[in-house]
PDB file of C-alpha atoms in Angstrom:
ATOM      1  CA  PHE A   1     -50.655 -45.363-192.389  1.00 47.00           C
ATOM      2  CA  THR A   2     -47.037 -46.381-192.971  1.00 50.00           C
ATOM      3  CA  LEU A   3     -46.256 -46.171-189.264  1.00 54.00           C
ATOM      4  CA  PHE A   4     -49.298 -48.299-188.450  1.00 51.00           C
ATOM      5  CA  VAL A   5     -48.257 -50.988-190.935  1.00 48.00           C
ATOM      6  CA  ALA A   6     -44.713 -50.938-189.577  1.00 53.00           C
ATOM      7  CA  ILE A   7     -45.953 -51.329-186.006  1.00 57.00           C
ATOM      8  CA  ASP A   8     -48.499 -54.068-186.571  1.00 60.00           C
ATOM      9  CA  PRO A   9     -48.523 -55.705-190.020  1.00 56.00           C
ATOM     10  CA  ALA A  10     -50.398 -58.759-188.688  1.00 60.00           C
ATOM     11  CA  HIS A  11     -53.379 -56.540-187.871  1.00 59.00           C
ATOM     12  CA  GLU A  12     -53.481 -55.263-191.439  1.00 56.00           C
ATOM     13  CA  ILE A  13     -53.374 -58.787-192.818  1.00 57.00           C
ATOM     14  CA  LEU A  14     -56.082 -60.069-190.474  1.00 58.00           C
ATOM     15  CA  VAL A  15     -58.463 -57.159-190.919  1.00 57.00           C
ATOM     16  CA  SER A  16     -58.390 -56.775-194.689  1.00 55.00           C
ATOM     17  CA  PRO A  17     -56.052 -59.158-196.499  1.00 54.00           C
ATOM     18  CA  ASP A  18     -57.227 -58.322-200.022  1.00 55.00           C
ATOM     19  CA  THR A  19     -56.678 -54.534-200.028  1.00 54.00           C
ATOM     20  CA  ASP A  20     -53.641 -52.301-199.947  1.00 55.00           C
ATOM     21  CA  LEU A  21     -55.270 -49.923-197.487  1.00 53.00           C
ATOM     22  CA  GLY A  22     -55.859 -52.405-194.672  1.00 53.00           C
ATOM     23  CA  VAL A  23     -58.333 -50.951-192.178  1.00 53.00           C
ATOM     24  CA  PHE A  24     -59.280 -48.224-194.656  1.00 56.00           C
ATOM     25  CA  GLY A  25     -60.300 -50.791-197.268  1.00 56.00           C
ATOM     26  CA  LYS A  26     -63.426 -52.917-197.251  1.00 59.00           C
ATOM     27  CA  GLU A  27     -64.320 -54.595-193.994  1.00 61.00           C
ATOM     28  CA  TYR A  28     -63.004 -58.084-193.364  1.00 58.00           C
ATOM     29  CA  THR A  29     -65.917 -60.422-192.713  1.00 64.00           C
ATOM     30  CA  GLY A  30     -64.059 -63.595-191.752  1.00 67.00           C
ATOM     31  CA  GLU A  31     -63.863 -65.410-188.463  1.00 69.00           C
ATOM     32  CA  LEU A  32     -61.511 -62.841-186.906  1.00 69.00           C
ATOM     33  CA  ARG A  33     -63.636 -59.726-187.533  1.00 69.00           C
ATOM     34  CA  TRP A  34     -63.822 -59.153-183.754  1.00 75.00           C
ATOM     35  CA  PHE A  35     -60.062 -58.554-183.749  1.00 76.00           C
ATOM     36  CA  LYS A  36     -60.405 -54.956-184.965  1.00 72.00           C
ATOM     37  CA  ALA A  37     -62.732 -53.950-182.125  1.00 74.00           C
ATOM     38  CA  PHE A  38     -60.596 -55.783-179.583  1.00 80.00           C
ATOM     39  CA  TYR A  39     -57.418 -54.153-180.926  1.00 78.00           C
ATOM     40  CA  TYR A  40     -58.772 -50.613-180.730  1.00 77.00           C
ATOM     41  CA  SER A  41     -60.374 -51.198-177.333  1.00 82.00           C
ATOM     42  CA  THR A  42     -56.995 -52.280-175.926  1.00 84.00           C
ATOM     43  CA  ILE A  43     -55.530 -48.980-177.130  1.00 79.00           C
ATOM     44  CA  ILE A  44     -58.247 -47.074-175.257  1.00 82.00           C
ATOM     45  CA  VAL A  45     -57.802 -49.165-172.105  1.00 85.00           C
ATOM     46  CA  GLY A  46     -54.030 -48.600-172.227  1.00 81.00           C
ATOM     47  CA  ALA A  47     -54.469 -44.848-172.619  1.00 79.00           C
ATOM     48  CA  VAL A  48     -56.916 -44.662-169.704  1.00 84.00           C
ATOM     49  CA  ALA A  49     -54.628 -46.773-167.506  1.00 84.00           C
ATOM     50  CA  SER A  50     -51.624 -44.603-168.362  1.00 79.00           C
ATOM     51  CA  LEU A  51     -53.455 -41.369-167.617  1.00 81.00           C
ATOM     52  CA  SER A  52     -54.839 -42.675-164.335  1.00 84.00           C
ATOM     53  CA  ASN A  53     -51.353 -43.831-163.353  1.00 79.00           C
ATOM     54  CA  PHE A  54     -50.005 -40.361-164.131  1.00 77.00           C
ATOM     55  CA  PHE A  55     -52.607 -38.582-162.002  1.00 80.00           C
ATOM     56  CA  ARG A  56     -52.098 -41.029-159.140  1.00 81.00           C
ATOM     57  CA  MET A  57     -48.316 -40.541-159.254  1.00 74.00           C
ATOM     58  CA  TYR A  58     -48.651 -36.772-159.493  1.00 74.00           C
ATOM     59  CA  ARG A  59     -51.214 -36.239-156.719  1.00 78.00           C
ATOM     60  CA  GLU A  60     -49.691 -38.590-154.128  1.00 75.00           C
ATOM     61  CA  ARG A  61     -46.297 -36.899-154.066  1.00 72.00           C
ATOM     62  CA  ASP A  62     -45.333 -33.728-152.234  1.00 79.00           C
ATOM     63  CA  ASP A  63     -41.702 -33.766-153.316  1.00 80.00           C
ATOM     64  CA  LEU A  64     -40.797 -32.150-156.633  1.00 83.00           C
ATOM     65  CA  VAL A  65     -38.574 -34.979-157.915  1.00 83.00           C
ATOM     66  CA  PRO A  66     -41.346 -37.635-158.113  1.00 77.00           C
ATOM     67  CA  LYS A  67     -43.700 -35.051-159.605  1.00 80.00           C
ATOM     68  CA  ARG A  68     -41.121 -34.276-162.269  1.00 82.00           C
ATOM     69  CA  GLN A  69     -40.729 -37.999-162.950  1.00 80.00           C
ATOM     70  CA  ALA A  70     -44.500 -38.316-163.331  1.00 78.00           C
ATOM     71  CA  LEU A  71     -44.504 -35.458-165.828  1.00 81.00           C
ATOM     72  CA  TYR A  72     -41.678 -37.070-167.799  1.00 82.00           C
ATOM     73  CA  TYR A  73     -43.659 -40.319-167.788  1.00 78.00           C
ATOM     74  CA  ILE A  74     -46.776 -38.759-169.291  1.00 78.00           C
ATOM     75  CA  LEU A  75     -44.727 -36.793-171.814  1.00 79.00           C
ATOM     76  CA  SER A  76     -43.020 -39.987-172.940  1.00 79.00           C
ATOM     77  CA  LEU A  77     -46.471 -41.395-173.699  1.00 74.00           C
ATOM     78  CA  LEU A  78     -47.783 -38.299-175.465  1.00 73.00           C
ATOM     79  CA  VAL A  79     -44.782 -37.476-177.654  1.00 73.00           C
ATOM     80  CA  PRO A  80     -45.228 -40.522-179.958  1.00 69.00           C
ATOM     81  CA  LEU A  81     -48.908 -39.649-180.355  1.00 63.00           C
ATOM     82  CA  ILE A  82     -48.141 -36.039-181.270  1.00 64.00           C
ATOM     83  CA  GLY A  83     -45.235 -36.897-183.590  1.00 51.00           C
TER      84      GLY A  83
END
């Protein structure tokens, strides 16, 4: 929760301005209620685009150096999610 607030405090304010828990509090019913769905859908689209880019980079190369770079790329995306 703390990391999420540090990354995007505007989202917390827009989604649920009257609770301390933000998205875990009661649902915001104002004019910008679509923002939550849009925000989370962009995360999914970004993850799908990153994974497809990784597989494209990995499968198109026969040399080991570009394959290693592709693996480093996908690891750099996964490490923040794991940590």
